[in-house]
Amino acid sequence: MSGVPYKIYLPESAAPRCWHNLRAVMAKMGCLPEPMLHPGTLKLCTKEDLAPVFCDKLIDQELNTTDEYIDIPEELVSFYRMYRPSPLVRAYCLEQRLGTPAAIYYKFEGNNTSGSHKLNSAAAQAFYAKEQGLAHLSTETGAGQWGTALSMACAYYGIDLEVFMVKISAEQKPYRKMVMETYGAKVTPSPSDTTESGRGILAKNPDTGGSLGCAISEAIETAVKKPGCKYVLGSVLDHVLMHQSVIGLETKAACDMYGIKPDIIIGCAGGGSNLGGLMSPFIADKLTGKNNMRFIAAEPASCPTLTRGKYAYDFGDTGRTTPLVKMYTLGCGFMPAPGHAGGLRYHGMSPVLSKLYHDGHIEARSYVQNEAFEAAVQFARCEGTLPAPESSHAIKCALDEALKCKETGEKKTIVFGLSGTGFFDMAAYGSYTGGGLTDYAPTDEDLQAGFDSLPVIK
Ligand SMILES: *Cc1c(COP(=O)(O)O)cnc(C)c1O
């Protein structure tokens, strides 16, 4: 065994004081994603266009293409200290069990009550809302992790929160709802009859289990109609990826401390925020010619945004109200099947990740539920930690890469993001161990129906 400990905890003094803004690097290298467009005029989206919906500081961050590092406010540094730095773990037991010459590391983000990386951006967004003097926030949540994280952050900063929770998740995960309510949030299953967009979706599709796209429409409508209320989003947008760069900056500092040089970085991708955050400083070095690492996004076969989607301008929501974003997408009308990795059931993908994928800087793989859960259980039984179903896709990908090394004898260093804990997903594990999980992948016709909903841009 080498001299690397099982767990690397950075000392607080080495914790990041700035976020990493990958867009500034992409701008410098001439590979910035296409800008957001106003859905009515098709002109560039300005700060004024976004102000009715989003907090001011977050819009500035979203549009910032010049500053590679942005200071984390002092109060937020303190909030982060409650649960960060998160450990970078060397999976010695897993390596032995696999008999692979590869070194496997994972960055575990599930050690806070929300159970995932989402708290990194929730804390930042609630902080800026408070600074702006807002009394209310609205948001959507799929699997419930984002809603829980934001409930925690809003409780801390004294902000009222309404969460539109995808109906199928609210039914599958009643405890998630209870945690949010414990932290003081109001939780509404979506689609609901409390908004125009919700009523519209229900009229067309009364039995739908909902989707993130629907819930986003309801949350935005609520923010726009209610005075002193703004909308916040837990993934996809550039400022969210930037907040999540604390994951990557900590990982890089930990690697530098022990001379670890990753060859492959892997993360699951729903909207792209945990992977985007983990790889941010590493892919910046790749873009500027300082390393030759590989980056892999792992997604569910049931919602194959990168592997089977189109790179096109699309809406972020089903109600077609958001700015148009150039991204990999299955079409804003795509209704993903009700799989258990709820956090990965989104039709679109971060524009930053989409652009990097389109330009060939990152790879993508998709996995069906059963193979992801099989990997999760294998991992849990030798590393101890029970992974979130979303994270299991990254594990499956890491196992595959480690087994390739076993064949070739290559001693690669693999780092993957273990984005969350599976404690709230026991019903899903129950279905898996009981043999009741079905694998589903949309047919080309299903996908075509989604693509038909793409806006036509002249
Ligand atoms: C939300 C979530 C994801 C997917 O979101 P990204 O923005 O792609 O990171 C992945 N894992 C967990 C545990 C989540 O809660």
CSV table of C-alpha atoms and ligand atoms in Angstrom, one decimal:
chain,number,residue,atom,x,y,z
A,1,MET,CA,0.0,0.0,0.0
A,2,SER,CA,1.2,3.5,-0.7
A,3,GLY,CA,1.4,6.2,1.9
A,4,VAL,CA,-2.1,7.6,1.1
A,5,PRO,CA,-4.5,7.4,4.1
A,6,TYR,CA,-7.9,5.8,3.7
A,7,LYS,CA,-9.5,9.2,4.2
A,8,ILE,CA,-8.0,12.6,3.4
A,9,TYR,CA,-9.7,15.4,5.3
A,10,LEU,CA,-8.2,18.8,4.4
A,11,PRO,CA,-7.5,20.9,7.4
A,12,GLU,CA,-9.9,23.8,7.7
A,13,SER,CA,-7.1,26.2,7.0
A,14,ALA,CA,-6.7,24.6,3.5
A,15,ALA,CA,-10.4,24.8,2.7
A,16,PRO,CA,-11.2,26.9,-0.4
A,17,ARG,CA,-11.9,30.6,0.1
A,18,CYS,CA,-13.0,31.1,-3.5
A,19,TRP,CA,-15.2,29.4,-6.0
A,20,HIS,CA,-13.8,28.4,-9.4
A,21,ASN,CA,-15.6,30.0,-12.4
A,22,LEU,CA,-14.9,27.6,-15.3
A,23,ARG,CA,-16.7,30.0,-17.7
A,24,ALA,CA,-13.8,32.5,-17.3
A,25,VAL,CA,-11.4,29.8,-18.5
A,26,MET,CA,-13.7,28.7,-21.3
A,27,ALA,CA,-14.0,32.4,-22.4
A,28,LYS,CA,-10.2,32.8,-22.4
A,29,MET,CA,-9.8,29.6,-24.5
A,30,GLY,CA,-12.5,30.7,-27.0
A,31,CYS,CA,-14.9,27.9,-26.1
A,32,LEU,CA,-17.6,29.6,-24.1
A,33,PRO,CA,-21.1,28.0,-24.3
A,34,GLU,CA,-23.6,29.9,-26.5
A,35,PRO,CA,-25.4,32.6,-24.5
A,36,MET,CA,-28.9,32.3,-23.0
A,37,LEU,CA,-31.6,33.9,-25.2
A,38,HIS,CA,-34.8,35.7,-24.3
A,39,PRO,CA,-37.7,33.3,-25.3
A,40,GLY,CA,-39.8,36.2,-26.7
A,41,THR,CA,-37.3,38.3,-28.6
A,42,LEU,CA,-34.5,35.7,-29.1
A,43,LYS,CA,-32.0,38.4,-28.2
A,44,LEU,CA,-29.3,37.8,-25.6
A,45,CYS,CA,-30.7,37.5,-22.1
A,46,THR,CA,-29.7,40.5,-20.0
A,47,LYS,CA,-29.5,41.0,-16.3
A,48,GLU,CA,-32.8,42.9,-16.5
A,49,ASP,CA,-34.5,40.0,-18.2
A,50,LEU,CA,-33.5,37.6,-15.4
A,51,ALA,CA,-34.1,40.0,-12.5
A,52,PRO,CA,-37.8,39.2,-12.0
A,53,VAL,CA,-37.0,35.6,-11.4
A,54,PHE,CA,-33.5,35.3,-9.9
A,55,CYS,CA,-31.5,37.0,-7.1
A,56,ASP,CA,-29.3,39.8,-8.3
A,57,LYS,CA,-25.9,38.5,-7.1
A,58,LEU,CA,-26.7,35.1,-8.7
A,59,ILE,CA,-27.4,36.7,-12.0
A,60,ASP,CA,-24.0,38.5,-11.8
A,61,GLN,CA,-22.4,35.2,-11.2
A,62,GLU,CA,-24.3,33.5,-14.0
A,63,LEU,CA,-23.2,36.1,-16.5
A,64,ASN,CA,-19.6,36.4,-15.3
A,65,THR,CA,-17.1,35.3,-17.9
A,66,THR,CA,-14.1,37.3,-16.7
A,67,ASP,CA,-13.2,36.3,-13.1
A,68,GLU,CA,-11.7,32.8,-12.8
A,69,TYR,CA,-12.0,32.9,-9.0
A,70,ILE,CA,-14.8,34.5,-7.0
A,71,ASP,CA,-14.6,35.0,-3.2
A,72,ILE,CA,-16.8,33.0,-1.0
A,73,PRO,CA,-18.4,35.4,1.4
A,74,GLU,CA,-17.0,35.1,4.9
A,75,GLU,CA,-20.4,34.0,6.4
A,76,LEU,CA,-20.7,31.3,3.9
A,77,VAL,CA,-17.2,30.1,4.7
A,78,SER,CA,-18.5,29.6,8.2
A,79,PHE,CA,-21.6,27.7,7.0
A,80,TYR,CA,-19.4,25.4,4.9
A,81,ARG,CA,-17.3,24.7,8.0
A,82,MET,CA,-20.3,23.0,9.6
A,83,TYR,CA,-20.0,20.1,7.2
A,84,ARG,CA,-17.0,20.6,5.0
A,85,PRO,CA,-14.3,19.8,3.9
A,86,SER,CA,-15.8,16.5,2.8
A,87,PRO,CA,-13.5,13.5,2.8
A,88,LEU,CA,-11.6,12.2,-0.3
A,89,VAL,CA,-11.6,8.4,0.4
A,90,ARG,CA,-9.2,5.9,-1.1
A,91,ALA,CA,-11.3,2.8,-1.9
A,92,TYR,CA,-8.6,0.3,-0.8
A,93,CYS,CA,-11.1,-2.4,0.0
A,94,LEU,CA,-12.9,-2.1,-3.3
A,95,GLU,CA,-9.5,-2.2,-5.2
A,96,GLN,CA,-8.6,-5.4,-3.4
A,97,ARG,CA,-11.9,-7.0,-4.0
A,98,LEU,CA,-11.7,-6.1,-7.7
A,99,GLY,CA,-8.1,-7.2,-8.0
A,100,THR,CA,-7.4,-4.1,-10.0
A,101,PRO,CA,-4.0,-2.3,-10.2
A,102,ALA,CA,-6.0,1.0,-10.5
A,103,ALA,CA,-6.1,3.4,-7.6
A,104,ILE,CA,-9.7,4.4,-6.9
A,105,TYR,CA,-10.8,7.5,-4.9
A,106,TYR,CA,-14.2,9.0,-4.2
A,107,LYS,CA,-15.2,12.4,-2.9
A,108,PHE,CA,-18.1,11.8,-0.5
A,109,GLU,CA,-20.7,14.6,-0.3
A,110,GLY,CA,-23.4,12.7,1.6
A,111,ASN,CA,-22.3,13.5,5.2
A,112,ASN,CA,-24.7,16.4,5.8
A,113,THR,CA,-28.4,15.9,6.7
A,114,SER,CA,-29.6,16.8,3.2
A,115,GLY,CA,-27.5,13.8,2.1
A,116,SER,CA,-25.9,15.3,-1.0
A,117,HIS,CA,-23.7,18.0,-2.5
A,118,LYS,CA,-26.8,20.2,-3.0
A,119,LEU,CA,-26.2,22.0,0.2
A,120,ASN,CA,-23.1,23.7,-1.3
A,121,SER,CA,-25.2,25.8,-3.6
A,122,ALA,CA,-28.4,26.0,-1.4
A,123,ALA,CA,-26.3,27.7,1.3
A,124,ALA,CA,-24.9,30.2,-1.2
A,125,GLN,CA,-28.3,30.9,-2.9
A,126,ALA,CA,-30.1,31.4,0.5
A,127,PHE,CA,-27.2,33.7,1.7
A,128,TYR,CA,-27.5,36.0,-1.4
A,129,ALA,CA,-31.4,36.0,-1.1
A,130,LYS,CA,-31.0,37.1,2.5
A,131,GLU,CA,-28.4,39.8,1.6
A,132,GLN,CA,-30.9,41.1,-1.0
A,133,GLY,CA,-33.6,41.4,1.7
A,134,LEU,CA,-35.9,38.7,0.2
A,135,ALA,CA,-38.5,37.1,2.5
A,136,HIS,CA,-39.5,34.1,0.2
A,137,LEU,CA,-38.0,31.7,-2.2
A,138,SER,CA,-39.6,29.0,-4.4
A,139,THR,CA,-38.0,26.0,-6.0
A,140,GLU,CA,-38.6,22.6,-7.3
A,141,THR,CA,-37.2,19.3,-6.2
A,142,GLY,CA,-37.0,15.9,-7.9
A,143,ALA,CA,-35.7,13.2,-5.7
A,144,GLY,CA,-35.9,15.6,-2.7
A,145,GLN,CA,-32.2,16.3,-2.1
A,146,TRP,CA,-32.3,19.9,-3.4
A,147,GLY,CA,-35.5,20.7,-1.6
A,148,THR,CA,-34.0,19.3,1.7
A,149,ALA,CA,-30.8,21.2,1.2
A,150,LEU,CA,-32.6,24.5,0.5
A,151,SER,CA,-34.9,23.9,3.4
A,152,MET,CA,-31.9,23.7,5.7
A,153,ALA,CA,-30.3,26.8,4.2
A,154,CYS,CA,-33.5,28.8,4.4
A,155,ALA,CA,-34.1,27.8,8.0
A,156,TYR,CA,-30.6,29.0,8.8
A,157,TYR,CA,-31.0,32.3,7.1
A,158,GLY,CA,-34.7,32.8,8.1
A,159,ILE,CA,-36.3,32.7,4.7
A,160,ASP,CA,-39.7,31.2,3.8
A,161,LEU,CA,-39.5,28.5,1.3
A,162,GLU,CA,-42.1,26.8,-1.0
A,163,VAL,CA,-40.9,23.6,-2.6
A,164,PHE,CA,-42.7,22.0,-5.6
A,165,MET,CA,-41.8,18.3,-5.3
A,166,VAL,CA,-42.2,15.9,-8.3
A,167,LYS,CA,-45.3,14.0,-7.3
A,168,ILE,CA,-43.9,10.5,-7.9
A,169,SER,CA,-41.0,11.4,-5.6
A,170,ALA,CA,-43.3,12.8,-2.9
A,171,GLU,CA,-45.1,9.4,-2.9
A,172,GLN,CA,-41.9,7.3,-3.1
A,173,LYS,CA,-40.1,9.3,-0.4
A,174,PRO,CA,-42.5,10.6,2.3
A,175,TYR,CA,-39.6,11.0,4.7
A,176,ARG,CA,-37.9,13.6,2.4
A,177,LYS,CA,-41.1,15.7,2.6
A,178,MET,CA,-41.1,15.4,6.4
A,179,VAL,CA,-37.5,16.5,6.7
A,180,MET,CA,-38.2,19.6,4.6
A,181,GLU,CA,-41.3,20.3,6.7
A,182,THR,CA,-39.2,19.9,9.9
A,183,TYR,CA,-36.9,22.6,8.5
A,184,GLY,CA,-40.0,24.8,8.0
A,185,ALA,CA,-40.6,24.5,4.2
A,186,LYS,CA,-44.0,24.3,2.6
A,187,VAL,CA,-44.0,21.2,0.2
A,188,THR,CA,-46.5,20.9,-2.7
A,189,PRO,CA,-46.5,17.8,-4.8
A,190,SER,CA,-46.2,18.8,-8.5
A,191,PRO,CA,-48.1,19.1,-10.8
A,192,SER,CA,-50.5,20.8,-8.5
A,193,ASP,CA,-53.7,22.8,-8.9
A,194,THR,CA,-52.1,25.8,-7.2
A,195,THR,CA,-50.6,27.3,-10.3
A,196,GLU,CA,-51.7,27.9,-13.9
A,197,SER,CA,-48.9,25.8,-15.3
A,198,GLY,CA,-49.7,22.9,-12.9
A,199,ARG,CA,-53.4,23.0,-13.9
A,200,GLY,CA,-52.5,23.1,-17.6
A,201,ILE,CA,-50.3,20.0,-17.2
A,202,LEU,CA,-52.9,18.1,-15.2
A,203,ALA,CA,-55.6,18.9,-17.8
A,204,LYS,CA,-53.5,17.2,-20.5
A,205,ASN,CA,-52.0,14.5,-18.4
A,206,PRO,CA,-54.1,13.8,-15.2
A,207,ASP,CA,-52.2,10.7,-14.1
A,208,THR,CA,-48.7,12.0,-14.6
A,209,GLY,CA,-46.2,11.4,-11.8
A,210,GLY,CA,-44.7,14.8,-12.7
A,211,SER,CA,-41.3,15.8,-13.8
A,212,LEU,CA,-38.6,18.3,-12.9
A,213,GLY,CA,-39.6,20.3,-15.9
A,214,CYS,CA,-43.2,20.6,-14.6
A,215,ALA,CA,-42.2,21.5,-11.1
A,216,ILE,CA,-39.8,24.2,-12.4
A,217,SER,CA,-42.7,25.9,-14.2
A,218,GLU,CA,-44.8,25.9,-11.1
A,219,ALA,CA,-41.9,27.3,-8.9
A,220,ILE,CA,-41.1,30.1,-11.4
A,221,GLU,CA,-44.8,31.1,-11.7
A,222,THR,CA,-45.0,31.3,-7.9
A,223,ALA,CA,-41.9,33.4,-7.7
A,224,VAL,CA,-43.0,35.8,-10.4
A,225,LYS,CA,-46.5,36.3,-8.9
A,226,LYS,CA,-45.5,36.6,-5.2
A,227,PRO,CA,-44.0,39.9,-4.1
A,228,GLY,CA,-40.6,39.5,-2.4
A,229,CYS,CA,-40.2,36.0,-3.8
A,230,LYS,CA,-37.5,34.8,-6.2
A,231,TYR,CA,-36.9,31.4,-7.7
A,232,VAL,CA,-33.8,29.3,-7.1
A,233,LEU,CA,-32.5,26.3,-9.1
A,234,GLY,CA,-30.4,23.5,-7.7
A,235,SER,CA,-28.5,22.4,-10.9
A,236,VAL,CA,-27.9,23.1,-14.6
A,237,LEU,CA,-27.2,26.9,-14.3
A,238,ASP,CA,-23.6,28.1,-14.4
A,239,HIS,CA,-23.7,29.7,-11.0
A,240,VAL,CA,-24.8,26.4,-9.4
A,241,LEU,CA,-21.8,24.6,-11.0
A,242,MET,CA,-19.6,27.4,-9.7
A,243,HIS,CA,-20.8,26.9,-6.1
A,244,GLN,CA,-20.2,23.2,-6.5
A,245,SER,CA,-16.6,23.9,-7.5
A,246,VAL,CA,-15.8,23.6,-3.7
A,247,ILE,CA,-15.9,19.9,-4.4
A,248,GLY,CA,-13.3,20.0,-7.1
A,249,LEU,CA,-11.1,22.6,-5.3
A,250,GLU,CA,-11.0,20.5,-2.2
A,251,THR,CA,-10.3,17.4,-4.2
A,252,LYS,CA,-7.4,19.1,-6.0
A,253,ALA,CA,-5.9,20.4,-2.8
A,254,ALA,CA,-6.2,16.9,-1.3
A,255,CYS,CA,-4.6,15.3,-4.4
A,256,ASP,CA,-1.8,17.9,-4.3
A,257,MET,CA,-1.1,17.2,-0.6
A,258,TYR,CA,-0.4,13.5,-1.4
A,259,GLY,CA,1.0,13.8,-4.9
A,260,ILE,CA,-2.1,12.1,-6.4
A,261,LYS,CA,-2.5,12.6,-10.1
A,262,PRO,CA,-5.9,11.6,-11.4
A,263,ASP,CA,-6.2,10.1,-14.9
A,264,ILE,CA,-9.9,9.8,-15.0
A,265,ILE,CA,-12.6,11.8,-13.2
A,266,ILE,CA,-16.1,10.4,-13.2
A,267,GLY,CA,-19.5,11.8,-11.9
A,268,CYS,CA,-23.1,11.1,-12.4
A,269,ALA,CA,-24.9,13.8,-14.3
A,270,GLY,CA,-28.5,14.9,-13.9
A,271,GLY,CA,-28.2,18.6,-14.5
A,272,GLY,CA,-24.4,18.4,-14.3
A,273,SER,CA,-23.7,20.3,-11.1
A,274,ASN,CA,-21.8,17.7,-9.0
A,275,LEU,CA,-19.7,16.5,-11.9
A,276,GLY,CA,-19.2,20.1,-13.1
A,277,GLY,CA,-18.1,21.1,-9.6
A,278,LEU,CA,-15.8,18.1,-9.2
A,279,MET,CA,-14.0,18.5,-12.5
A,280,SER,CA,-13.9,22.3,-12.7
A,281,PRO,CA,-10.3,23.0,-11.7
A,282,PHE,CA,-9.1,19.8,-13.4
A,283,ILE,CA,-10.7,20.5,-16.7
A,284,ALA,CA,-9.5,24.1,-16.6
A,285,ASP,CA,-6.0,22.6,-16.6
A,286,LYS,CA,-6.9,20.3,-19.4
A,287,LEU,CA,-8.2,23.2,-21.5
A,288,THR,CA,-5.0,25.1,-21.0
A,289,GLY,CA,-2.8,22.2,-21.8
A,290,LYS,CA,-1.6,21.3,-18.3
A,291,ASN,CA,-3.0,17.8,-18.1
A,292,ASN,CA,-4.4,15.1,-20.3
A,293,MET,CA,-7.1,13.8,-18.0
A,294,ARG,CA,-10.3,12.0,-19.1
A,295,PHE,CA,-13.7,13.1,-17.8
A,296,ILE,CA,-16.8,10.8,-17.9
A,297,ALA,CA,-20.4,11.7,-17.2
A,298,ALA,CA,-22.6,8.8,-16.1
A,299,GLU,CA,-26.4,9.0,-16.7
A,300,PRO,CA,-29.4,6.8,-16.6
A,301,ALA,CA,-30.5,4.9,-19.8
A,302,SER,CA,-34.0,6.0,-19.0
A,303,CYS,CA,-33.1,9.7,-19.4
A,304,PRO,CA,-30.1,9.7,-21.7
A,305,THR,CA,-29.6,13.4,-22.2
A,306,LEU,CA,-25.9,13.4,-23.3
A,307,THR,CA,-25.7,10.0,-24.9
A,308,ARG,CA,-28.9,10.3,-27.0
A,309,GLY,CA,-30.0,13.9,-26.8
A,310,LYS,CA,-29.6,16.8,-29.2
A,311,TYR,CA,-27.4,19.9,-28.8
A,312,ALA,CA,-30.0,22.6,-29.3
A,313,TYR,CA,-31.6,25.7,-27.8
A,314,ASP,CA,-34.4,24.6,-25.5
A,315,PHE,CA,-36.5,25.7,-22.6
A,316,GLY,CA,-35.5,24.6,-19.1
A,317,ASP,CA,-39.1,23.7,-18.1
A,318,THR,CA,-42.2,22.0,-19.5
A,319,GLY,CA,-44.2,25.2,-19.4
A,320,ARG,CA,-41.8,26.8,-21.9
A,321,THR,CA,-41.3,29.9,-19.7
A,322,THR,CA,-37.5,30.0,-19.0
A,323,PRO,CA,-34.8,31.6,-21.1
A,324,LEU,CA,-33.6,29.5,-24.0
A,325,VAL,CA,-30.4,27.6,-23.2
A,326,LYS,CA,-28.1,25.8,-25.7
A,327,MET,CA,-27.6,22.4,-24.2
A,328,TYR,CA,-27.9,18.7,-24.7
A,329,THR,CA,-31.6,18.0,-24.3
A,330,LEU,CA,-34.3,15.4,-24.8
A,331,GLY,CA,-36.7,18.2,-25.5
A,332,CYS,CA,-38.6,20.1,-22.8
A,333,GLY,CA,-41.7,18.0,-23.5
A,334,PHE,CA,-39.8,14.7,-22.7
A,335,MET,CA,-41.4,12.8,-19.8
A,336,PRO,CA,-38.8,10.5,-18.3
A,337,ALA,CA,-40.0,7.1,-17.0
A,338,PRO,CA,-40.3,7.0,-13.2
A,339,GLY,CA,-36.9,5.5,-12.4
A,340,HIS,CA,-35.4,5.6,-8.9
A,341,ALA,CA,-32.5,8.0,-9.6
A,342,GLY,CA,-34.9,10.9,-9.4
A,343,GLY,CA,-32.1,13.4,-9.3
A,344,LEU,CA,-31.0,12.4,-12.8
A,345,ARG,CA,-34.5,12.7,-14.4
A,346,TYR,CA,-34.1,16.0,-16.2
A,347,HIS,CA,-34.5,16.6,-19.9
A,348,GLY,CA,-31.6,19.1,-20.2
A,349,MET,CA,-28.0,19.4,-19.1
A,350,SER,CA,-25.7,22.2,-17.9
A,351,PRO,CA,-24.7,24.4,-20.8
A,352,VAL,CA,-21.0,24.3,-19.7
A,353,LEU,CA,-21.0,20.5,-19.6
A,354,SER,CA,-22.9,20.3,-22.8
A,355,LYS,CA,-20.4,22.5,-24.6
A,356,LEU,CA,-17.4,20.6,-23.2
A,357,TYR,CA,-19.1,17.3,-24.3
A,358,HIS,CA,-19.9,18.7,-27.7
A,359,ASP,CA,-16.2,19.8,-28.2
A,360,GLY,CA,-15.0,16.3,-27.2
A,361,HIS,CA,-13.5,17.2,-23.8
A,362,ILE,CA,-15.7,14.9,-21.8
A,363,GLU,CA,-17.2,11.5,-22.5
A,364,ALA,CA,-20.6,10.1,-21.5
A,365,ARG,CA,-22.0,6.7,-20.6
A,366,SER,CA,-25.5,5.5,-19.8
A,367,TYR,CA,-26.6,2.7,-17.5
A,368,VAL,CA,-29.9,0.9,-16.7
A,369,GLN,CA,-31.2,0.8,-13.1
A,370,ASN,CA,-30.3,-2.7,-12.3
A,371,GLU,CA,-26.6,-2.4,-13.3
A,372,ALA,CA,-26.3,0.8,-11.3
A,373,PHE,CA,-27.8,-0.8,-8.2
A,374,GLU,CA,-25.7,-3.9,-8.6
A,375,ALA,CA,-22.6,-1.6,-8.6
A,376,ALA,CA,-24.0,0.3,-5.6
A,377,VAL,CA,-24.5,-2.9,-3.6
A,378,GLN,CA,-21.1,-4.2,-4.5
A,379,PHE,CA,-19.6,-0.9,-3.4
A,380,ALA,CA,-21.6,-0.7,-0.1
A,381,ARG,CA,-20.7,-4.3,0.8
A,382,CYS,CA,-17.0,-3.6,0.8
A,383,GLU,CA,-16.6,0.2,1.3
A,384,GLY,CA,-19.4,0.5,3.9
A,385,THR,CA,-21.1,3.6,2.6
A,386,LEU,CA,-24.6,3.2,1.1
A,387,PRO,CA,-24.7,5.3,-2.1
A,388,ALA,CA,-27.6,7.4,-3.5
A,389,PRO,CA,-29.1,5.8,-6.6
A,390,GLU,CA,-27.9,8.8,-8.6
A,391,SER,CA,-24.3,8.3,-7.4
A,392,SER,CA,-24.5,4.6,-8.3
A,393,HIS,CA,-24.2,5.5,-12.0
A,394,ALA,CA,-20.8,7.0,-11.3
A,395,ILE,CA,-19.8,3.9,-9.3
A,396,LYS,CA,-20.8,1.6,-12.1
A,397,CYS,CA,-18.6,3.7,-14.5
A,398,ALA,CA,-15.7,3.7,-12.1
A,399,LEU,CA,-16.0,-0.1,-11.6
A,400,ASP,CA,-15.9,-0.6,-15.4
A,401,GLU,CA,-12.8,1.6,-15.7
A,402,ALA,CA,-11.1,-0.2,-12.9
A,403,LEU,CA,-11.9,-3.6,-14.4
A,404,LYS,CA,-10.4,-2.4,-17.7
A,405,CYS,CA,-7.2,-1.6,-15.9
A,406,LYS,CA,-7.3,-5.2,-14.5
A,407,GLU,CA,-7.3,-6.5,-18.1
A,408,THR,CA,-4.5,-4.2,-19.3
A,409,GLY,CA,-2.5,-4.0,-16.1
A,410,GLU,CA,-2.6,-0.2,-16.2
A,411,LYS,CA,-2.2,1.6,-12.8
A,412,LYS,CA,-4.6,4.4,-13.5
A,413,THR,CA,-5.9,6.7,-10.9
A,414,ILE,CA,-9.6,7.0,-10.9
A,415,VAL,CA,-11.5,9.7,-8.9
A,416,PHE,CA,-15.3,9.7,-8.8
A,417,GLY,CA,-17.9,11.8,-7.1
A,418,LEU,CA,-20.0,10.0,-4.6
A,419,SER,CA,-22.6,12.7,-4.6
A,420,GLY,CA,-24.9,11.4,-1.9
A,421,THR,CA,-26.1,8.9,0.6
A,422,GLY,CA,-28.8,6.3,-0.1
A,423,PHE,CA,-30.5,6.5,3.3
A,424,PHE,CA,-33.6,8.1,1.9
A,425,ASP,CA,-33.8,5.6,-1.0
A,426,MET,CA,-34.5,2.4,0.9
A,427,ALA,CA,-37.7,1.7,-1.1
A,428,ALA,CA,-35.5,1.7,-4.2
A,429,TYR,CA,-33.0,-0.6,-2.6
A,430,GLY,CA,-35.9,-2.8,-1.4
A,431,SER,CA,-37.2,-3.1,-5.0
A,432,TYR,CA,-33.7,-4.0,-6.2
A,433,THR,CA,-33.0,-6.6,-3.6
A,434,GLY,CA,-36.5,-8.0,-4.1
A,435,GLY,CA,-35.9,-8.3,-7.8
A,436,GLY,CA,-38.6,-5.9,-8.7
A,437,LEU,CA,-36.7,-3.2,-10.6
A,438,THR,CA,-37.4,-2.9,-14.3
A,439,ASP,CA,-34.9,-1.6,-16.8
A,440,TYR,CA,-36.3,0.8,-19.2
A,441,ALA,CA,-34.8,2.8,-22.1
A,442,PRO,CA,-36.9,5.1,-24.3
A,443,THR,CA,-37.4,3.9,-27.9
A,444,ASP,CA,-36.3,6.2,-30.7
A,445,GLU,CA,-40.0,7.1,-31.2
A,446,ASP,CA,-40.3,8.1,-27.5
A,447,LEU,CA,-37.2,10.3,-28.0
A,448,GLN,CA,-38.6,11.8,-31.2
A,449,ALA,CA,-41.7,12.9,-29.4
A,450,GLY,CA,-39.4,14.8,-27.0
A,451,PHE,CA,-37.4,16.3,-29.9
A,452,ASP,CA,-40.7,17.4,-31.5
A,453,SER,CA,-41.2,19.7,-28.5
A,454,LEU,CA,-38.0,21.6,-29.2
A,455,PRO,CA,-38.6,25.2,-29.9
A,456,VAL,CA,-38.1,26.2,-33.6
A,457,ILE,CA,-35.6,29.0,-33.7
A,458,LYS,CA,-35.4,31.1,-36.9
B,1,LIG,C1,-29.4,16.1,-7.5
B,1,LIG,C2,-28.4,15.0,-7.4
B,1,LIG,C3,-27.7,14.5,-8.5
B,1,LIG,C4,-27.9,15.1,-9.9
B,1,LIG,O1,-27.7,16.5,-10.0
B,1,LIG,P1,-26.4,17.1,-10.6
B,1,LIG,O2,-26.7,18.5,-10.8
B,1,LIG,O3,-26.1,16.5,-12.0
B,1,LIG,O4,-25.2,16.9,-9.7
B,1,LIG,C5,-26.8,13.5,-8.3
B,1,LIG,N1,-26.6,12.9,-7.1
B,1,LIG,C6,-27.3,13.3,-6.0
B,1,LIG,C7,-27.1,12.6,-4.8
B,1,LIG,C8,-28.2,14.3,-6.1
B,1,LIG,O5,-28.9,14.7,-5.1
